[in-house]
């Protein structure tokens, strides 16, 4: 692994860990301050982070060759490097070699990529929805100066997981 790749991997891990640290901090903050409805950090607010993490795992399980344009196996310079990922294997499976059922595998892998990226995008969207419905659009009687932190931390968590 090159030095550049190590730095990128460490940075991605740092963003992921920081995101979960913010979510845990918001949960502890909400409990320690005894923040009441609607700003309490309830169990349902863990869902965007969990969905974002599942999306991250699904995207990282896909082979790298799905991210490059389809080529023939003989002219693909990434054939040797395409075996990174849990679902990786011979490059002919991904580029449409009809003698080995590659077109069906190609279609299934592209559908898996669509599902993985959809799940990944759902995390920040869901966090934003929770932020606005639970923290921004509330009666002003409930709002204190620190009541927005759990919602903001939830959005920050999912964006950091998404950005990694």
Coordinates of N, CA and C in Angstrom, one line a residue:
X1 N 0.9 -1.2 0.0 CA 0.0 0.0 0.0 C 0.9 1.2 0.0
X2 N 0.6 2.2 -0.9 CA 1.4 3.3 -1.0 C 1.2 4.3 0.2
X3 N 2.1 5.2 0.3 CA 2.0 6.2 1.4 C 0.7 7.0 1.3
X4 N 0.4 7.4 0.0 CA -0.8 8.2 -0.3 C -2.1 7.5 0.1
X5 N -2.1 6.2 -0.2 CA -3.3 5.4 0.1 C -3.4 5.2 1.6
X6 N -2.3 5.1 2.3 CA -2.4 5.0 3.8 C -3.0 6.2 4.4
X7 N -2.5 7.4 3.9 CA -3.1 8.6 4.4 C -4.5 8.8 4.1
X8 N -5.0 8.4 3.0 CA -6.4 8.5 2.6 C -7.2 7.5 3.5
X9 N -6.7 6.3 3.7 CA -7.4 5.3 4.6 C -7.5 5.8 6.0
X10 N -6.4 6.4 6.5 CA -6.4 6.9 7.9 C -7.4 8.1 8.0
X11 N -7.4 9.0 7.0 CA -8.3 10.1 7.0 C -9.8 9.6 6.9
X12 N -10.1 8.6 6.1 CA -11.4 8.1 6.1 C -11.8 7.5 7.4
X13 N -10.9 6.8 8.0 CA -11.2 6.2 9.3 C -11.4 7.3 10.4
X14 N -10.7 8.3 10.3 CA -10.8 9.5 11.2 C -12.2 10.1 11.0
X15 N -12.6 10.3 9.8 CA -13.9 10.9 9.6 C -15.0 10.0 10.1
X16 N -14.9 8.7 9.8 CA -15.9 7.8 10.3 C -16.0 7.8 11.8
X17 N -14.8 7.7 12.5 CA -14.8 7.7 13.9 C -15.3 9.0 14.5
X18 N -15.0 10.1 13.9 CA -15.4 11.4 14.4 C -17.0 11.5 14.3
X19 N -17.5 11.0 13.2 CA -19.0 11.0 13.1 C -19.7 10.2 14.2
X20 N -19.2 9.0 14.5 CA -19.8 8.3 15.5 C -19.6 8.9 16.9
X21 N -18.4 9.5 17.1 CA -18.1 10.2 18.3 C -19.1 11.3 18.6
X22 N -19.4 12.1 17.5 CA -20.4 13.1 17.6 C -21.8 12.6 18.0
X23 N -22.2 11.5 17.4 CA -23.5 10.9 17.8 C -23.5 10.5 19.2
X24 N -22.5 9.8 19.7 CA -22.4 9.4 21.1 C -22.4 10.6 22.0
X25 N -21.7 11.6 21.6 CA -21.6 12.9 22.4 C -23.0 13.5 22.5
X26 N -23.7 13.5 21.4 CA -25.1 14.1 21.4 C -26.0 13.3 22.3
X27 N -25.9 12.0 22.3 CA -26.7 11.2 23.1 C -26.4 11.4 24.6
X28 N -25.1 11.4 25.0 CA -24.7 11.7 26.4 C -25.1 13.1 26.8
X29 N -24.9 14.1 25.9 CA -25.3 15.4 26.2 C -26.8 15.6 26.5
X30 N -27.6 14.9 25.7 CA -29.0 15.0 25.8 C -29.5 14.3 27.1
X31 N -28.8 13.2 27.5 CA -29.2 12.5 28.7 C -28.7 13.3 30.0
X32 N -27.5 13.8 29.9 CA -26.9 14.6 31.0 C -27.6 15.9 31.3
X33 N -28.1 16.5 30.3 CA -28.9 17.8 30.5 C -30.3 17.6 30.7
X34 N -30.8 16.3 30.7 CA -32.2 16.0 30.8 C -33.1 16.9 29.9
X35 N -32.6 16.9 28.6 CA -33.4 17.7 27.6 C -34.7 16.9 27.4
X36 N -35.8 17.6 27.4 CA -37.1 17.1 27.2 C -37.5 17.1 25.8
X37 N -38.7 16.5 25.5 CA -39.2 16.5 24.1 C -39.3 18.0 23.6
X38 N -39.0 18.2 22.4 CA -38.7 17.4 21.3 C -37.2 17.2 21.0
X39 N -36.3 17.7 21.9 CA -34.9 17.7 21.7 C -34.2 16.5 22.2
X40 N -34.9 15.6 22.9 CA -34.2 14.4 23.5 C -33.6 13.5 22.4
X41 N -32.5 13.0 22.6 CA -31.9 12.1 21.6 C -32.4 10.7 21.9
X42 N -33.5 10.3 21.1 CA -34.2 9.1 21.3 C -33.5 8.0 20.4
X43 N -34.0 6.7 20.7 CA -33.4 5.6 19.9 C -33.6 5.7 18.4
X44 N -34.7 6.3 18.0 CA -34.9 6.4 16.5 C -33.9 7.3 15.8
X45 N -33.3 8.1 16.6 CA -32.3 9.0 16.0 C -30.9 8.4 15.7
X46 N -30.8 7.1 16.1 CA -29.6 6.3 15.7 C -29.7 5.8 14.3
X47 N -30.9 5.8 13.7 CA -31.2 5.1 12.4 C -30.4 5.8 11.3
X48 N -30.3 7.1 11.2 CA -29.5 7.6 10.1 C -28.0 7.2 10.1
X49 N -27.4 7.2 11.3 CA -26.0 6.8 11.3 C -25.8 5.3 11.0
X50 N -26.8 4.5 11.5 CA -26.7 3.0 11.1 C -26.9 2.8 9.6
X51 N -27.8 3.5 9.1 CA -28.1 3.4 7.6 C -26.9 3.9 6.8
X52 N -26.3 5.0 7.3 CA -25.0 5.5 6.6 C -23.9 4.5 6.7
X53 N -23.8 3.8 7.9 CA -22.7 2.9 8.0 C -22.9 1.6 7.2
X54 N -24.2 1.2 7.1 CA -24.5 0.0 6.2 C -24.2 0.4 4.8
X55 N -24.6 1.6 4.3 CA -24.3 2.0 3.0 C -22.8 2.0 2.7
X56 N -22.0 2.5 3.7 CA -20.5 2.5 3.6 C -20.0 1.1 3.4
X57 N -20.5 0.2 4.1 CA -20.0 -1.2 4.0 C -20.4 -1.8 2.7
X58 N -21.6 -1.5 2.2 CA -22.1 -2.0 0.9 C -21.3 -1.4 -0.2
X59 N -21.0 -0.2 -0.2 CA -20.2 0.5 -1.3 C -18.8 -0.1 -1.3
X60 N -18.2 -0.3 -0.1 CA -16.8 -0.8 0.0 C -16.8 -2.3 -0.4
X61 N -17.9 -3.0 -0.4 CA -17.9 -4.4 -0.8 C -17.9 -4.6 -2.3
X62 N -18.2 -3.5 -3.0 CA -18.3 -3.6 -4.5 C -16.9 -3.5 -5.1
X63 N -16.7 -4.2 -6.2 CA -15.4 -4.2 -6.9 C -15.2 -2.8 -7.6
X64 N -13.9 -2.4 -7.6 CA -13.6 -1.1 -8.1 C -13.9 -1.0 -9.6
X65 N -14.0 -2.0 -10.3 CA -14.2 -2.0 -11.8 C -15.6 -1.4 -12.1
X66 N -16.5 -1.5 -11.2 CA -17.8 -0.9 -11.4 C -17.8 0.6 -11.5
X67 N -16.7 1.2 -11.0 CA -16.6 2.7 -11.1 C -16.0 3.2 -12.3
X68 N -15.5 2.3 -13.2 CA -14.9 2.7 -14.4 C -15.7 2.3 -15.6
X69 N -15.6 2.9 -16.7 CA -16.4 2.5 -17.9 C -16.1 1.1 -18.3
X70 N -17.2 0.4 -18.8 CA -17.0 -1.0 -19.3 C -16.0 -1.0 -20.5
X71 N -15.1 -2.0 -20.4 CA -14.2 -2.2 -21.5 C -14.1 -3.7 -21.7
X72 N -13.4 -4.1 -22.8 CA -13.2 -5.5 -23.0 C -12.1 -5.9 -22.0
X73 N -12.1 -7.2 -21.7 CA -11.1 -7.7 -20.7 C -9.7 -7.6 -21.2
X74 N -9.5 -7.7 -22.5 CA -8.1 -7.6 -23.0 C -7.6 -6.2 -23.0
X75 N -8.4 -5.2 -23.2 CA -7.9 -3.8 -23.2 C -8.1 -3.0 -21.9
X76 N -8.5 -3.7 -20.9 CA -8.8 -3.1 -19.6 C -7.5 -3.0 -18.8
X77 N -6.9 -1.8 -18.6 CA -5.7 -1.7 -17.8 C -5.9 -1.9 -16.3
X78 N -7.2 -1.9 -15.9 CA -7.5 -2.1 -14.5 C -7.8 -3.5 -14.1
X79 N -7.6 -4.5 -15.1 CA -8.0 -5.8 -14.8 C -7.3 -6.4 -13.6
X80 N -6.0 -6.1 -13.5 CA -5.2 -6.7 -12.4 C -5.6 -6.0 -11.1
X81 N -6.0 -4.7 -11.2 CA -6.3 -3.9 -10.0 C -7.8 -4.0 -9.6
X82 N -8.6 -4.7 -10.4 CA -10.0 -4.7 -10.2 C -10.4 -5.7 -9.1
X83 N -9.5 -6.4 -8.6 CA -9.8 -7.4 -7.6 C -9.9 -6.9 -6.2
X84 N -10.1 -5.6 -6.0 CA -10.3 -5.1 -4.7 C -11.7 -5.0 -4.3
X85 N -12.1 -5.6 -3.3 CA -13.5 -5.6 -2.9 C -14.0 -7.0 -2.5
X86 N -15.0 -7.2 -1.7 CA -15.4 -8.5 -1.3 C -16.0 -9.3 -2.5
X87 N -16.6 -8.6 -3.4 CA -17.2 -9.3 -4.5 C -16.3 -9.4 -5.7
X88 N -15.0 -9.2 -5.5 CA -14.1 -9.2 -6.6 C -13.8 -10.6 -7.2
X89 N -13.3 -10.6 -8.4 CA -12.9 -11.9 -9.0 C -12.4 -11.6 -10.4
X90 N -12.4 -12.6 -11.2 CA -11.9 -12.4 -12.6 C -12.6 -11.2 -13.3
X91 N -11.8 -10.4 -14.0 CA -12.4 -9.2 -14.6 C -13.4 -9.6 -15.7
X92 N -13.4 -10.7 -16.3 CA -14.3 -11.1 -17.3 C -15.7 -11.2 -16.8
X93 N -15.9 -11.4 -15.5 CA -17.3 -11.5 -14.9 C -17.9 -10.1 -15.0
X94 N -17.1 -9.0 -14.9 CA -17.7 -7.7 -14.8 C -17.8 -7.0 -16.1
X95 N -17.1 -7.3 -17.1 CA -17.0 -6.5 -18.3 C -17.9 -7.1 -19.4
X96 N -18.7 -8.1 -19.1 CA -19.7 -8.5 -20.1 C -19.2 -9.7 -21.0
X97 N -18.3 -10.5 -20.6 CA -17.9 -11.7 -21.3 C -19.1 -12.6 -21.4
X98 N -19.8 -12.8 -22.5 CA -21.0 -13.5 -22.5 C -20.7 -15.0 -22.4
X99 N -19.5 -15.5 -22.6 CA -19.3 -16.9 -22.5 C -19.3 -17.4 -21.0
X100 N -19.1 -16.5 -20.1 CA -19.1 -16.8 -18.7 C -20.2 -16.2 -17.9
X101 N -21.3 -15.8 -18.6 CA -22.4 -15.2 -18.0 C -22.1 -13.8 -17.4
X102 N -21.1 -13.1 -18.0 CA -20.7 -11.8 -17.5 C -21.7 -10.7 -17.6
X103 N -22.6 -10.8 -18.6 CA -23.6 -9.7 -18.8 C -24.6 -9.8 -17.6
X104 N -25.0 -11.0 -17.2 CA -25.9 -11.1 -16.1 C -25.2 -10.6 -14.8
X105 N -24.0 -11.0 -14.6 CA -23.2 -10.6 -13.4 C -23.0 -9.1 -13.4
X106 N -22.7 -8.5 -14.6 CA -22.6 -7.1 -14.8 C -23.8 -6.4 -14.4
X107 N -25.0 -6.8 -14.8 CA -26.3 -6.2 -14.5 C -26.5 -6.3 -13.0
X108 N -26.3 -7.5 -12.4 CA -26.5 -7.7 -11.0 C -25.6 -6.8 -10.1
X109 N -24.4 -6.7 -10.5 CA -23.4 -5.9 -9.8 C -23.8 -4.4 -9.9
X110 N -24.3 -4.0 -11.1 CA -24.7 -2.6 -11.2 C -26.0 -2.3 -10.4
X111 N -26.9 -3.3 -10.3 CA -28.0 -3.1 -9.4 C -27.6 -3.1 -8.0
X112 N -26.6 -3.9 -7.6 CA -26.1 -3.8 -6.2 C -25.5 -2.5 -6.0
X113 N -24.8 -1.9 -6.9 CA -24.2 -0.6 -6.8 C -25.2 0.5 -6.6
X114 N -26.3 0.4 -7.4 CA -27.4 1.3 -7.2 C -28.0 1.2 -5.9
X115 N -28.3 0.0 -5.4 CA -28.8 -0.2 -4.0 C -27.8 0.3 -3.0
X116 N -26.6 0.1 -3.1 CA -25.6 0.5 -2.1 C -25.5 2.1 -2.1
X117 N -25.5 2.7 -3.2 CA -25.4 4.2 -3.2 C -26.8 4.8 -2.8
X118 N -27.9 4.1 -3.0 CA -29.2 4.6 -2.5 C -29.2 4.6 -1.0
X119 N -28.7 3.5 -0.4 CA -28.7 3.3 1.0 C -27.8 4.4 1.6
X120 N -26.6 4.6 0.9 CA -25.7 5.6 1.4 C -26.3 7.0 1.4
X121 N -27.0 7.4 0.4 CA -27.7 8.7 0.3 C -28.8 8.9 1.2
X122 N -29.5 7.8 1.6 CA -30.6 7.9 2.5 C -30.2 8.4 3.9
X123 N -29.0 8.0 4.4 CA -28.5 8.5 5.7 C -28.6 10.0 5.9
X124 N -27.9 10.8 5.1 CA -28.0 12.2 5.3 C -29.3 12.8 5.1
X125 N -30.1 12.2 4.1 CA -31.5 12.7 3.9 C -32.3 12.5 5.1
X126 N -32.2 11.3 5.7 CA -33.0 11.0 6.9 C -32.6 11.9 8.1
X127 N -31.3 12.1 8.2 CA -30.8 13.0 9.3 C -31.3 14.4 9.1
X128 N -31.3 14.9 7.9 CA -31.8 16.2 7.7 C -33.3 16.3 8.0
X129 N -34.1 15.3 7.6 CA -35.5 15.2 7.9 C -35.7 15.2 9.4
X130 N -35.0 14.4 10.1 CA -35.1 14.4 11.6 C -34.8 15.8 12.2
X131 N -33.7 16.4 11.7 CA -33.3 17.7 12.2 C -34.4 18.7 12.1
X132 N -35.0 18.8 10.9 CA -36.0 19.8 10.7 C -37.4 19.5 11.4
X133 N -37.8 18.2 11.4 CA -39.1 17.9 12.0 C -39.0 17.8 13.5
X134 N -37.9 17.5 14.1 CA -37.8 17.4 15.5 C -37.1 18.6 16.2
X135 N -36.3 19.4 15.5 CA -35.5 20.4 16.2 C -35.8 21.8 15.6
X136 N -36.0 21.9 14.4 CA -36.2 23.3 13.8 C -37.6 23.7 13.8
X137 N -38.5 22.9 13.4 CA -40.0 23.2 13.3 C -40.6 22.7 14.6
X138 N -40.4 23.4 15.7 CA -41.0 23.0 17.0 C -41.5 24.3 17.7
X139 N -42.5 24.1 18.6 CA -42.9 25.3 19.3 C -41.8 25.9 20.1
X140 N -41.7 27.3 20.1 CA -40.6 28.0 20.7 C -40.5 27.8 22.2
X141 N -41.6 27.3 22.8 CA -41.6 27.0 24.3 C -40.5 25.9 24.6
X142 N -40.3 25.0 23.7 CA -39.4 23.9 23.9 C -37.9 24.3 23.6
X143 N -37.7 25.3 22.9 CA -36.4 25.6 22.4 C -35.5 26.3 23.4
X144 N -34.4 25.8 23.7 CA -33.3 26.5 24.5 C -32.1 26.6 23.6
X145 N -31.1 27.3 24.2 CA -29.9 27.5 23.4 C -29.2 26.2 23.0
X146 N -29.2 25.2 23.8 CA -28.5 24.0 23.5 C -29.4 22.8 23.0
X147 N -30.6 23.1 22.7 CA -31.6 22.1 22.3 C -31.3 21.6 20.8
X148 N -30.6 22.3 20.0 CA -30.3 21.9 18.7 C -29.1 21.0 18.5
X149 N -28.3 20.8 19.5 CA -27.1 20.1 19.4 C -27.3 18.6 19.0
X150 N -28.3 17.9 19.6 CA -28.5 16.5 19.2 C -28.8 16.4 17.7
X151 N -29.7 17.2 17.2 CA -30.0 17.2 15.8 C -28.9 17.6 14.9
X152 N -28.1 18.6 15.3 CA -27.0 19.0 14.5 C -25.9 17.9 14.5
X153 N -25.7 17.3 15.6 CA -24.7 16.2 15.7 C -25.1 15.0 14.8
X154 N -26.4 14.7 14.7 CA -26.9 13.6 13.9 C -26.6 13.9 12.4
X155 N -26.9 15.2 12.0 CA -26.6 15.5 10.6 C -25.1 15.5 10.3
X156 N -24.3 16.0 11.3 CA -22.8 16.0 11.1 C -22.3 14.6 11.0
X157 N -22.9 13.7 11.9 CA -22.4 12.3 11.8 C -22.6 11.7 10.5
X158 N -23.8 11.8 9.9 CA -24.1 11.2 8.6 C -23.3 11.9 7.5
X159 N -23.1 13.1 7.6 CA -22.3 13.8 6.5 C -20.8 13.3 6.6
X160 N -20.3 13.1 7.8 CA -18.9 12.7 8.0 C -18.8 11.2 7.5
X161 N -19.8 10.4 7.8 CA -19.8 9.0 7.3 C -19.9 9.0 5.7
X162 N -20.7 9.9 5.2 CA -20.9 10.0 3.8 C -19.6 10.5 3.1
X163 N -19.0 11.5 3.7 CA -17.8 12.1 3.1 C -16.6 11.2 3.1
X164 N -16.5 10.3 4.0 CA -15.3 9.5 4.1 C -15.0 8.9 2.8

